[in-house]
Tab-separated table of C-alpha atoms in Angstrom:
chain	number	residue	atom	x	y	z
D	555	MET	CA	31.653	1.650	26.289
D	556	SER	CA	35.087	0.241	26.857
D	557	SER	CA	35.666	-1.735	30.033
D	558	SER	CA	39.447	-1.457	29.922
D	559	SER	CA	39.554	1.420	32.385
D	560	SER	CA	38.206	-0.822	35.164
D	561	ASN	CA	40.720	-3.628	34.661
D	562	LYS	CA	43.118	-4.511	37.457
D	563	VAL	CA	46.829	-4.495	36.656
D	564	THR	CA	49.437	-7.113	37.524
D	565	ALA	CA	52.965	-6.415	38.693
D	566	GLY	CA	54.186	-6.823	35.136
D	567	GLY	CA	51.808	-4.128	33.921
D	568	ALA	CA	49.365	-6.350	31.979
D	569	PRO	CA	45.651	-5.904	32.673
D	570	VAL	CA	43.809	-8.741	34.393
D	571	PRO	CA	40.759	-9.393	32.200
D	572	PRO	CA	37.240	-9.321	33.644
D	573	SER	CA	34.825	-12.147	32.951
D	574	VAL	CA	33.766	-12.256	29.323
D	575	SER	CA	30.363	-13.384	28.124
D	576	ALA	CA	30.195	-15.189	24.801
D	577	ALA	CA	28.525	-13.439	21.916
D	578	SER	CA	26.691	-15.326	19.264
D	579	GLY	CA	28.049	-15.354	15.748
D	580	ALA	CA	26.141	-14.421	12.615
D	581	ALA	CA	24.285	-17.026	10.579
D	582	ALA	CA	25.752	-18.092	7.262
D	583	MET	CA	24.378	-16.189	4.281
D	584	PRO	CA	22.364	-18.166	1.706
D	585	TYR	CA	24.129	-17.869	-1.627
D	586	GLN	CA	22.417	-15.949	-4.404
D	587	GLN	CA	21.715	-17.703	-7.689
D	588	PRO	CA	23.623	-16.205	-10.624
D	589	TYR	CA	22.114	-14.421	-13.601
D	590	PRO	CA	18.336	-14.248	-13.364
D	591	ALA	CA	16.737	-14.863	-16.737
D	592	SER	CA	15.126	-11.437	-16.815
D	593	ARG	CA	15.051	-8.505	-14.481
D	594	GLU	CA	14.163	-4.872	-15.022
D	595	ARG	CA	16.491	-2.164	-13.788
D	596	PRO	CA	14.862	-0.268	-10.894
D	597	ALA	CA	14.117	3.418	-11.270
D	598	GLU	CA	17.078	5.700	-10.634
D	599	GLN	CA	17.330	7.000	-7.076
D	600	PRO	CA	19.912	9.790	-7.030
D	601	GLU	CA	19.498	10.641	-3.339
D	602	LEU	CA	22.697	9.866	-1.462
D	603	ASP	CA	20.954	8.741	1.709
D	604	ARG	CA	18.339	6.480	0.214
D	605	GLU	CA	17.950	3.103	1.847
D	606	ILE	CA	19.987	0.262	0.432
D	607	VAL	CA	17.731	-2.671	-0.338
D	608	PRO	CA	19.487	-5.934	0.454
D	609	PRO	CA	19.690	-8.435	-2.408
D	610	ARG	CA	17.644	-11.598	-2.359
D	611	GLY	CA	18.930	-14.015	0.237
D	612	ARG	CA	20.604	-11.281	2.285
D	613	GLU	CA	17.925	-9.736	4.485
D	614	VAL	CA	18.706	-6.870	6.826
D	615	ASP	CA	19.326	-7.780	10.460
D	616	GLU	CA	17.109	-5.485	12.515
D	617	ASN	CA	19.677	-5.616	15.316
D	618	VAL	CA	22.368	-3.923	13.222
D	619	ASN	CA	23.308	-0.626	14.838
D	620	ASN	CA	22.046	2.644	13.418
D	621	GLY	CA	25.354	4.372	12.822
D	622	GLU	CA	23.757	7.807	12.491
D	623	ASN	CA	22.936	7.898	16.213
D	624	LYS	CA	26.134	9.496	17.417
D	625	SER	CA	24.878	9.981	20.959
D	626	GLU	CA	25.076	6.225	21.555
D	627	HIS	CA	28.853	6.460	21.725
D	628	PRO	CA	29.963	9.394	23.892
D	629	GLU	CA	33.550	8.136	23.895
D	630	ASN	CA	33.971	8.426	20.133
D	631	ASN	CA	37.393	9.701	19.077
D	632	LYS	CA	38.891	8.844	22.491
D	633	MET	CA	41.752	6.397	22.822
D	634	VAL	CA	40.988	3.600	25.292
D	635	PRO	CA	43.716	3.655	28.007
D	636	PHE	CA	46.097	0.728	27.886
D	637	LYS	CA	49.424	-0.147	29.462
D	638	ILE	CA	51.589	-2.673	27.658
D	639	GLY	CA	52.883	-5.300	30.059
D	640	GLN	CA	54.744	-8.580	29.975
D	641	PRO	CA	53.222	-11.381	27.868
D	642	THR	CA	51.036	-13.746	29.842
D	643	THR	CA	52.593	-17.174	30.405
D	644	VAL	CA	50.771	-19.820	28.366
D	645	THR	CA	49.848	-22.426	30.971
D	646	GLN	CA	46.797	-24.624	31.295
D	647	ALA	CA	45.650	-23.324	27.912
D	648	VAL	CA	44.045	-26.424	26.485
D	649	PRO	CA	41.953	-25.884	23.346
D	650	SER	CA	38.446	-27.258	23.303
D	651	THR	CA	38.335	-30.607	21.520
D	652	THR	CA	34.691	-31.533	21.984
D	653	GLY	CA	32.941	-32.490	18.763
D	654	ASN	CA	33.572	-29.937	16.021
D	655	LYS	CA	34.610	-27.116	18.370
D	656	MET	CA	38.319	-27.377	17.601
D	657	GLU	CA	39.643	-24.194	16.045
D	658	TYR	CA	43.154	-23.260	14.964
D	659	VAL	CA	44.861	-19.877	14.772
D	660	CYS	CA	47.663	-19.782	12.188
D	661	VAL	CA	50.127	-16.876	12.484
D	662	CYS	CA	52.576	-15.919	9.712
D	663	SER	CA	55.889	-14.205	10.469
D	664	TYR	CA	58.648	-12.489	8.535
D	665	THR	CA	61.887	-14.477	8.620
D	666	LYS	CA	63.918	-12.209	6.339
D	667	ILE	CA	63.696	-8.420	6.186
D	668	ASP	CA	66.098	-7.247	3.469
D	669	ASN	CA	64.048	-8.658	0.560
D	670	LEU	CA	60.811	-6.825	1.390
D	671	ALA	CA	59.361	-3.691	-0.193
D	672	HIS	CA	58.938	-2.187	3.271
D	673	GLN	CA	61.167	-2.363	6.356
D	674	PRO	CA	59.583	-4.051	9.386
D	675	LYS	CA	61.196	-3.252	12.723
D	676	GLY	CA	60.373	-6.498	14.514
D	677	THR	CA	62.774	-9.384	15.099
D	678	PRO	CA	63.035	-11.839	12.176
D	679	ALA	CA	61.374	-15.101	13.180
D	680	ASP	CA	62.991	-18.522	13.274
D	681	HIS	CA	59.838	-20.129	11.883
D	682	THR	CA	57.524	-18.484	9.398
D	683	MET	CA	54.270	-20.202	10.457
D	684	THR	CA	52.939	-21.041	13.924
D	685	VAL	CA	49.690	-22.887	14.654
D	686	PHE	CA	47.856	-22.336	17.947
D	687	GLY	CA	44.838	-24.126	19.373
D	688	LEU	CA	42.056	-21.847	20.604
D	689	CYS	CA	40.098	-22.367	23.821
D	690	HIS	CA	36.594	-21.086	23.078
D	691	GLU	CA	35.758	-20.469	26.722
D	692	SER	CA	38.742	-18.296	27.688
D	693	GLY	CA	40.323	-17.201	24.408
D	694	ARG	CA	43.646	-18.728	25.463
D	695	LEU	CA	46.023	-20.025	22.803
D	696	THR	CA	48.211	-23.130	22.956
D	697	LYS	CA	51.177	-23.390	20.610
D	698	LEU	CA	50.802	-26.686	18.738
D	699	PHE	CA	52.996	-26.546	15.635
D	700	VAL	CA	55.744	-24.567	13.883
D	701	THR	CA	57.151	-25.061	10.378
D	702	ALA	CA	60.598	-26.118	11.629
D	703	ASP	CA	61.213	-28.686	8.872
D	704	MET	CA	60.112	-26.370	6.049
D	705	ASP	CA	61.849	-23.096	6.870
D	706	LYS	CA	64.631	-23.421	4.280
D	707	GLU	CA	62.225	-23.039	1.360
D	708	LEU	CA	59.248	-21.556	3.190
D	709	GLN	CA	60.210	-17.984	4.129
D	710	ASN	CA	58.294	-14.763	4.678
D	711	THR	CA	54.803	-16.188	4.431
D	712	ALA	CA	52.617	-13.108	4.274
D	713	PHE	CA	49.074	-14.294	3.541
D	714	VAL	CA	47.081	-17.467	4.263
D	715	ARG	CA	43.714	-18.532	2.891
D	716	SER	CA	41.845	-21.647	4.008
D	717	HIS	CA	39.672	-23.760	1.731
D	718	PRO	CA	36.020	-23.450	2.842
D	719	ASN	CA	35.204	-27.163	2.555
D	720	LYS	CA	38.547	-28.960	2.917
D	721	ASN	CA	41.204	-28.993	5.613
D	722	VAL	CA	43.635	-27.254	3.276
D	723	LEU	CA	45.493	-23.982	3.807
D	724	TYR	CA	47.260	-21.912	1.145
D	725	ALA	CA	50.178	-19.584	1.917
D	726	VAL	CA	52.286	-17.251	-0.253
D	727	THR	CA	55.859	-16.046	0.233
D	728	GLU	CA	56.833	-12.377	-0.028
D	729	SER	CA	60.014	-11.101	-1.720
D	730	ILE	CA	60.801	-8.306	-4.184
D	731	ASN	CA	63.839	-10.206	-5.501
D	732	ASP	CA	62.261	-13.466	-6.651
D	733	ASN	CA	58.935	-14.823	-7.808
D	734	GLY	CA	56.763	-15.908	-4.922
D	735	TRP	CA	55.620	-19.425	-4.123
D	736	LEU	CA	52.133	-20.603	-3.319
D	737	PHE	CA	52.156	-23.528	-0.880
D	738	ALA	CA	49.289	-25.886	-0.092
D	739	PHE	CA	49.151	-27.546	3.326
D	740	ARG	CA	46.950	-30.288	4.684
D	741	LEU	CA	45.771	-29.391	8.192
D	742	CYS	CA	45.429	-32.263	10.657
D	743	PRO	CA	42.068	-31.660	12.378
D	744	VAL	CA	43.251	-33.391	15.562
D	745	SER	CA	46.791	-32.093	16.128
D	746	GLY	CA	46.912	-28.864	14.110
D	747	GLN	CA	49.974	-30.059	12.190
D	748	LEU	CA	50.545	-28.703	8.679
D	749	ARG	CA	51.824	-31.052	5.977
D	750	GLU	CA	52.954	-29.638	2.646
D	751	VAL	CA	51.021	-31.163	-0.262
D	752	GLY	CA	51.938	-28.836	-3.125
D	753	LYS	CA	53.904	-25.829	-4.312
D	754	VAL	CA	53.546	-23.644	-7.405
D	755	SER	CA	55.012	-20.340	-8.587
D	756	THR	CA	52.886	-17.201	-8.208
D	757	HIS	CA	54.433	-15.832	-11.443
D	758	GLY	CA	55.290	-12.530	-9.802
D	759	ARG	CA	57.155	-10.872	-6.941
D	760	SER	CA	55.955	-9.887	-3.477
D	761	ALA	CA	52.811	-12.029	-3.437
D	762	CYS	CA	50.338	-10.443	-1.030
D	763	PHE	CA	46.807	-11.819	-1.470
D	764	ILE	CA	44.972	-15.087	-2.188
D	765	THR	CA	41.326	-15.655	-2.996
D	766	LEU	CA	39.176	-18.471	-4.367
D	767	SER	CA	36.875	-18.329	-7.360
D	768	ARG	CA	33.179	-18.834	-6.713
D	769	ASP	CA	33.190	-22.360	-8.139
D	770	LEU	CA	36.313	-23.269	-6.093
D	771	ARG	CA	38.206	-24.237	-9.249
D	772	TYR	CA	40.803	-21.440	-9.176
D	773	LEU	CA	43.069	-19.731	-6.703
D	774	LEU	CA	43.834	-16.129	-7.628
D	775	VAL	CA	47.085	-14.664	-6.293
D	776	ILE	CA	47.998	-10.964	-6.379
D	777	ASN	CA	51.677	-10.038	-6.783
D	778	TYR	CA	52.154	-6.556	-5.355
D	779	TRP	CA	55.582	-5.744	-6.786
D	780	ASP	CA	54.845	-6.670	-10.408
D	781	SER	CA	51.137	-5.826	-10.189
D	782	THR	CA	50.102	-9.165	-11.674
D	783	MET	CA	47.371	-11.683	-10.933
D	784	ALA	CA	47.922	-15.428	-11.332
D	785	SER	CA	45.003	-17.842	-11.776
D	786	ILE	CA	45.984	-21.288	-10.502
D	787	PRO	CA	43.607	-24.241	-11.052
D	788	ILE	CA	42.808	-26.637	-8.206
D	789	ASP	CA	40.929	-29.935	-8.069
D	790	GLU	CA	37.953	-30.989	-5.966
D	791	GLU	CA	40.224	-31.759	-3.018
D	792	GLY	CA	41.677	-28.258	-3.120
D	793	LEU	CA	45.058	-29.423	-4.445
D	794	PHE	CA	46.976	-27.891	-7.344
D	795	LEU	CA	46.492	-29.325	-10.812
D	796	THR	CA	49.999	-30.251	-11.899
D	797	ASN	CA	49.906	-28.848	-15.437
D	798	GLN	CA	51.824	-25.554	-15.150
D	799	LEU	CA	50.623	-24.517	-18.612
D	800	SER	CA	47.149	-24.110	-17.150
D	801	VAL	CA	48.343	-21.312	-14.822
D	802	LYS	CA	47.148	-17.978	-16.224
D	803	LYS	CA	49.192	-14.813	-15.610
D	804	ASN	CA	47.149	-11.612	-15.910
D	805	GLN	CA	49.023	-8.301	-16.049
D	806	ILE	CA	47.206	-5.536	-14.191
D	807	PRO	CA	47.245	-2.528	-16.559
D	808	GLY	CA	48.796	0.615	-15.156
D	809	ASN	CA	51.862	2.809	-14.682
D	810	ASN	CA	55.238	1.112	-15.179
D	811	ALA	CA	53.606	-2.260	-15.729
D	812	SER	CA	56.225	-5.035	-15.968
D	813	LYS	CA	59.075	-2.607	-15.187
D	814	ASP	CA	61.485	-2.365	-12.255
D	815	ARG	CA	60.171	-0.760	-9.091
D	816	THR	CA	61.617	1.422	-6.359
D	817	ALA	CA	61.957	0.045	-2.823
D	818	HIS	CA	59.758	1.929	-0.365
D	819	GLY	CA	62.412	2.392	2.310
D	820	ASN	CA	61.470	3.863	5.671
D	821	ASP	CA	58.870	6.289	4.322
D	822	PRO	CA	55.624	4.532	3.357
D	823	HIS	CA	54.323	7.848	1.971
D	824	SER	CA	57.175	8.250	-0.558
D	825	LYS	CA	56.055	9.852	-3.824
D	826	HIS	CA	57.311	6.982	-5.967
D	827	ARG	CA	54.544	4.784	-4.545
D	828	PHE	CA	52.048	6.898	-6.501
D	829	ALA	CA	54.027	6.626	-9.741
D	830	GLU	CA	53.809	2.848	-9.993
D	831	SER	CA	50.952	0.393	-10.204
D	832	HIS	CA	50.783	-1.842	-7.106
D	833	ALA	CA	47.830	-4.242	-6.961
D	834	HIS	CA	47.112	-5.271	-3.383
D	835	ALA	CA	44.025	-7.509	-3.232
D	836	CYS	CA	41.359	-9.305	-5.268
D	837	VAL	CA	37.771	-9.659	-4.072
D	838	PHE	CA	34.869	-11.106	-6.075
D	839	ASP	CA	31.436	-9.535	-6.145
D	840	PRO	CA	29.050	-11.195	-3.643
D	841	ALA	CA	26.121	-11.565	-6.057
D	842	PHE	CA	27.557	-13.595	-8.935
D	843	GLY	CA	31.252	-14.106	-8.243
D	844	LYS	CA	31.976	-12.934	-11.796
D	845	MET	CA	33.634	-9.555	-11.247
D	846	ALA	CA	36.966	-9.215	-9.457
D	847	PHE	CA	37.744	-5.911	-7.743
D	848	VAL	CA	41.494	-5.209	-7.479
D	849	PRO	CA	42.641	-2.209	-5.395
D	850	ASP	CA	45.671	-0.542	-7.006
D	851	LEU	CA	47.471	1.206	-4.164
D	852	GLY	CA	49.874	3.036	-6.465
D	853	GLU	CA	47.293	4.567	-8.789
D	854	GLY	CA	44.617	5.228	-6.179
D	855	VAL	CA	41.889	3.271	-7.957
D	856	ILE	CA	40.026	-0.020	-7.839
D	857	LYS	CA	40.257	-1.937	-11.104
D	858	GLN	CA	37.416	-4.135	-12.313
D	859	PHE	CA	37.926	-7.455	-14.074
D	860	VAL	CA	35.444	-9.911	-15.521
D	861	PHE	CA	36.653	-13.379	-14.568
D	862	ASP	CA	36.267	-16.312	-16.959
D	863	GLU	CA	35.781	-19.507	-14.949
D	864	ASN	CA	36.459	-21.610	-18.040
D	865	ASN	CA	40.129	-20.678	-18.396
D	866	GLY	CA	41.063	-18.422	-15.470
D	867	ALA	CA	41.472	-15.310	-17.640
D	868	ALA	CA	40.579	-11.867	-16.275
D	869	LYS	CA	39.376	-9.151	-18.657
D	870	TYR	CA	39.977	-5.556	-17.549
D	871	CYS	CA	36.742	-3.529	-17.566
D	872	GLY	CA	37.293	-0.128	-15.988
D	873	THR	CA	38.351	1.668	-12.812
D	874	ILE	CA	36.793	3.210	-9.709
D	875	ASP	CA	38.482	6.295	-8.291
D	876	CYS	CA	39.498	6.296	-4.610
D	877	GLY	CA	41.215	9.671	-4.460
D	878	LYS	CA	44.638	11.080	-5.250
D	879	GLU	CA	47.400	9.486	-3.164
D	880	ALA	CA	44.804	7.569	-1.130
D	881	GLY	CA	46.415	4.153	-1.529
D	882	PRO	CA	43.476	1.678	-1.523
D	883	ARG	CA	44.695	-1.516	0.157
D	884	TYR	CA	41.804	-3.875	0.959
D	885	LEU	CA	38.062	-4.008	0.425
D	886	GLU	CA	35.276	-6.038	1.943
D	887	PHE	CA	31.575	-6.423	1.193
D	888	HIS	CA	28.936	-6.350	3.880
D	889	PRO	CA	27.389	-9.824	4.275
D	890	LYS	CA	23.802	-8.543	4.055
D	891	LEU	CA	23.754	-5.018	2.609
D	892	ASP	CA	24.722	-3.958	-0.913
D	893	VAL	CA	27.690	-2.038	0.469
D	894	CYS	CA	31.452	-2.312	0.069
D	895	TYR	CA	34.083	-0.878	2.436
D	896	VAL	CA	37.558	0.117	1.204
D	897	VAL	CA	40.482	1.056	3.447
D	898	ASN	CA	42.993	3.565	2.087
D	899	GLU	CA	46.416	2.715	3.475
D	900	LEU	CA	48.100	6.067	2.826
D	901	SER	CA	45.313	8.591	3.475
D	902	SER	CA	44.078	6.723	6.591
D	903	SER	CA	40.454	6.727	5.490
D	904	VAL	CA	37.573	4.360	4.783
D	905	LEU	CA	35.429	4.676	1.666
D	906	VAL	CA	31.880	3.348	1.594
D	907	PHE	CA	30.573	2.261	-1.817
D	908	ARG	CA	27.127	1.208	-2.935
D	909	PHE	CA	27.293	-2.043	-4.918
D	910	ASP	CA	25.252	-2.333	-8.143
D	911	GLU	CA	24.836	-5.986	-9.078
D	912	LEU	CA	23.052	-5.165	-12.357
D	913	ARG	CA	26.202	-3.453	-13.617
D	914	VAL	CA	28.143	-6.617	-12.858
D	915	GLN	CA	25.690	-8.604	-14.954
D	916	GLU	CA	25.909	-6.069	-17.791
D	917	ALA	CA	29.706	-6.097	-17.683
D	918	PHE	CA	29.821	-9.883	-17.920
D	919	GLU	CA	27.421	-9.930	-20.865
D	920	ASN	CA	29.215	-7.083	-22.657
D	921	ALA	CA	32.612	-8.685	-22.123
D	922	VAL	CA	31.406	-11.555	-24.299
D	923	LEU	CA	29.640	-9.402	-26.896
D	924	GLN	CA	32.268	-6.613	-26.992
D	925	PRO	CA	35.649	-8.263	-26.308
D	926	ASN	CA	37.618	-5.098	-27.165
D	927	ASN	CA	35.595	-2.767	-24.964
D	928	THR	CA	37.153	-1.893	-21.586
D	929	ASN	CA	34.981	1.111	-20.722
D	930	PHE	CA	32.212	-0.356	-18.578
D	931	GLN	CA	30.219	1.389	-15.890
D	932	PRO	CA	31.705	1.028	-12.406
D	933	ALA	CA	29.839	-1.422	-10.191
D	934	LEU	CA	30.725	0.602	-7.079
D	935	ASP	CA	29.469	4.143	-6.347
D	936	LYS	CA	31.084	6.095	-3.503
D	937	VAL	CA	28.673	7.394	-0.860
D	938	GLN	CA	30.948	8.232	2.090
D	939	GLU	CA	34.537	8.872	3.200
D	940	ILE	CA	35.543	8.834	6.872
D	941	SER	CA	38.898	9.068	8.659
D	942	THR	CA	40.413	6.141	10.563
D	943	LEU	CA	42.178	8.494	13.012
D	944	PRO	CA	41.273	11.045	15.681
D	945	GLU	CA	41.100	14.502	14.148
D	946	ALA	CA	44.350	15.835	15.645
D	947	PHE	CA	46.572	12.825	14.913
D	948	PRO	CA	49.005	13.421	11.973
D	949	LYS	CA	48.145	11.178	9.035
D	950	LYS	CA	51.769	11.150	7.872
D	951	LEU	CA	52.613	9.084	10.974
D	952	ASN	CA	50.094	6.369	10.144
D	953	THR	CA	49.234	3.761	7.532
D	954	CYS	CA	46.220	1.461	7.619
D	955	GLY	CA	46.376	-2.326	7.661
D	956	ARG	CA	43.284	-4.489	7.566
D	957	ILE	CA	39.567	-3.725	7.247
D	958	CYS	CA	36.715	-6.115	8.002
D	959	VAL	CA	33.062	-6.369	8.940
D	960	ASP	CA	32.597	-8.244	12.210
D	961	PRO	CA	30.670	-11.560	12.084
D	962	SER	CA	27.503	-9.915	13.448
D	963	GLY	CA	27.442	-7.410	10.582
D	964	LYS	CA	27.102	-4.464	12.987
D	965	TRP	CA	30.634	-3.062	12.972
D	966	VAL	CA	33.502	-2.210	10.624
D	967	LEU	CA	37.001	-2.515	12.092
D	968	VAL	CA	40.252	-1.027	10.743
D	969	SER	CA	43.809	-1.347	12.068
D	970	ASN	CA	46.006	1.766	12.290
D	971	ARG	CA	49.769	1.235	12.018
D	972	GLY	CA	51.398	4.204	13.708
D	973	HIS	CA	48.442	5.158	15.857
D	974	ASP	CA	48.578	1.474	16.908
D	975	SER	CA	44.850	1.110	17.314
D	976	ILE	CA	41.814	-0.645	15.953
D	977	ALA	CA	39.059	1.756	14.953
D	978	VAL	CA	35.549	0.351	15.459
D	979	TYR	CA	32.724	1.975	13.456
D	980	PRO	CA	28.995	1.342	13.999
D	981	ILE	CA	27.132	0.549	10.764
D	982	ASN	CA	23.859	2.236	9.851
D	983	LYS	CA	21.456	-0.646	9.244
D	984	GLN	CA	19.609	1.133	6.401
D	985	THR	CA	22.354	2.877	4.421
D	986	GLY	CA	25.433	0.914	5.445
D	987	LYS	CA	27.234	4.166	6.217
D	988	LEU	CA	29.612	4.532	9.147
D	989	CYS	CA	29.513	6.793	12.180
D	990	ASN	CA	32.536	8.073	14.131
D	991	ALA	CA	34.828	5.377	15.457
D	992	LYS	CA	35.971	4.363	18.897
D	993	TYR	CA	39.662	3.484	19.226
D	994	HIS	CA	41.242	0.584	21.085
D	995	HIS	CA	44.995	0.173	21.573
D	996	THR	CA	46.255	-3.028	19.965
D	997	GLY	CA	48.657	-3.906	22.786
D	998	GLY	CA	51.686	-3.469	20.545
D	999	PHE	CA	53.152	-1.642	17.581
D	1000	THR	CA	52.155	-1.808	13.900
D	1001	PRO	CA	49.010	-3.984	13.801
D	1002	ARG	CA	49.488	-5.226	10.245
D	1003	HIS	CA	46.601	-7.675	10.484
D	1004	PHE	CA	43.890	-8.907	12.829
D	1005	LYS	CA	41.328	-11.679	12.737
D	1006	PHE	CA	38.152	-12.730	14.527
D	1007	SER	CA	37.491	-16.185	15.907
D	1008	THR	CA	34.765	-17.897	13.901
D	1009	ASN	CA	32.112	-17.099	16.522
D	1010	GLY	CA	33.200	-13.456	16.724
D	1011	ASN	CA	33.869	-13.552	20.470
D	1012	PHE	CA	37.634	-13.019	20.216
D	1013	LEU	CA	39.931	-10.864	18.107
D	1014	PHE	CA	43.637	-11.546	17.489
D	1015	SER	CA	45.966	-8.662	16.584
D	1016	ALA	CA	49.305	-9.259	14.806
D	1017	ASN	CA	51.557	-6.517	16.197
D	1018	GLN	CA	54.377	-6.756	13.681
D	1019	ASP	CA	56.965	-4.428	15.229
D	1020	SER	CA	56.589	-5.497	18.866
D	1021	ASN	CA	56.812	-9.265	18.262
D	1022	CYS	CA	53.490	-10.235	19.799
D	1023	VAL	CA	49.963	-11.390	19.083
D	1024	CYS	CA	47.370	-9.916	21.451
D	1025	VAL	CA	43.986	-11.466	22.219
D	1026	PHE	CA	40.891	-9.356	22.871
D	1027	ALA	CA	37.328	-10.193	23.822
D	1028	PHE	CA	34.858	-8.534	21.440
D	1029	ASN	CA	31.403	-7.386	22.513
D	1030	SER	CA	29.206	-7.410	19.418
D	1031	ARG	CA	26.515	-5.359	21.175
D	1032	SER	CA	28.726	-2.407	22.113
D	1033	GLY	CA	31.651	-2.851	19.714
D	1034	ASP	CA	34.105	-2.801	22.623
D	1035	LEU	CA	37.404	-4.689	22.682
D	1036	THR	CA	38.722	-5.894	26.053
D	1037	TYR	CA	42.387	-6.858	26.280
D	1038	LEU	CA	42.922	-10.404	27.582
D	1039	ARG	CA	46.526	-11.495	27.034
D	1040	SER	CA	49.598	-11.392	24.784
D	1041	TYR	CA	51.774	-14.094	23.196
D	1042	ASP	CA	55.350	-13.877	21.949
D	1043	VAL	CA	55.474	-14.268	18.155
D	1044	LYS	CA	58.310	-12.635	16.227
D	1045	SER	CA	57.364	-10.253	13.388
D	1046	PRO	CA	53.762	-11.460	12.978
D	1047	ASN	CA	52.201	-10.186	9.761
D	1048	PHE	CA	49.035	-12.222	9.139
D	1049	ILE	CA	46.533	-14.377	11.030
D	1050	GLU	CA	44.183	-17.039	9.680
D	1051	VAL	CA	41.568	-18.829	11.785
D	1052	LYS	CA	40.435	-22.256	10.638
D	1053	LYS	CA	37.842	-24.595	12.076
D	1054	PRO	CA	38.252	-28.113	10.611
D	1055	SER	CA	35.799	-28.312	7.762
D	1056	SER	CA	32.620	-30.312	7.435
D	1057	SER	CA	30.944	-31.091	4.116
D	1058	ARG	CA	28.735	-27.977	4.320
D	1059	LYS	CA	29.509	-25.459	1.586
D	1060	LEU	CA	29.958	-21.934	2.915
D	1061	ALA	CA	28.610	-18.792	1.320
D	1062	ALA	CA	30.982	-16.915	-0.972
D	1063	TRP	CA	31.411	-13.889	1.266
D	1064	MET	CA	32.531	-16.181	4.106
D	1065	TYR	CA	35.592	-17.536	2.321
D	1066	ALA	CA	36.410	-14.262	0.567
D	1067	ARG	CA	37.121	-12.550	3.870
D	1068	MET	CA	40.750	-11.814	4.731
């Protein structure tokens, strides 16, 4: 149950946070070995509600909430009261520097509005990237670095991905007029300073997503406007290989591929968005890292690709329907269950899919044996659809932003742009299905993105159209968000959290998360 109603309020209108107890984060998932030599397909189980057996190495956490028990959450479908006040002054906010506890919060901002597919209403920022230090005890942020010396060529950064084993961050620029750029930065583990160490073209316009291949030899970048995917090779240090000929451009098949597009304007639900292919993300399967799932917002489907780690090529191998005019934006796999969650930007809904790893294996084998065949079985089967909004709220006034599973694996969270909330769903520990959500105000307008701290105790919301990043304490037992404080950041659109890396290799699902 939300504790926001009991908060005291300052003269400026901002709630005074209660004491927050730290919640433990989830353990890293052991990585599954690829391609067993032989394995029989289990007997068909057509029942929709059958239990999902976790794959080897991903056992079910018995503490995961049973999402079917609706009585546990009597406040479902109620908006948590919140009054937006003045941003809290950042004083005495010193990040923890003991041992390996240092953690950085990198916030991207729009610096130019007229070259975007959409029309943000926030103030264009002077600097496109800001790095904060995080205090683990209080959740306070200290501004440490801005990209002041890079802003002439580094504009409209819209997505950041960190290397799992190196202190390297990758960022893409967003524009519908020119091809995007992928920048590599070295992160100083002591000061939080970013130093540019490479730049390469994304070979497409309006770059919007970055992911790493399972073997950490390729960066894959999705270009929303052209609906293309670039495979960019990197070395063992996470830096770009300089041979541009080795960059592979993969055209996503679909409507109006490679043709001019129509700007979205002020109406994100315009009909032309459904007439054009617009790839929005790329996520690898958690079992083998061989199949890439690419949501196509324009066509309302998820497209499957078999990825060749030898040359960076991606072979198209079928589609998964998400519904007419749904607008699939992002997807994320559960860290322990064979379940995938997809957020539909335009229909304001979440789809739950069962993941079939045997179909991924078959697709990879058939892609080699049948190079001209593109009609493979889908590796995702839909088992549920649930709204991200209260029943009475008009969907035409809302679009969805990010979706994620919290670090404990008990909750799915989705940001609503328009309703200006984060919906928190309990996860059924057997089926992976979702129960009705509770809603928490994001402390600002248009939460384009949000991110957890690495331990899961804090959540940061990028409120694009109110020029602020809000910090919340997250209770992994109840799923409640408690507002703590707000920081002035102009037109924030994306947040990445990076703890300076050790030599330990993380599981694939950890670095595939947005």
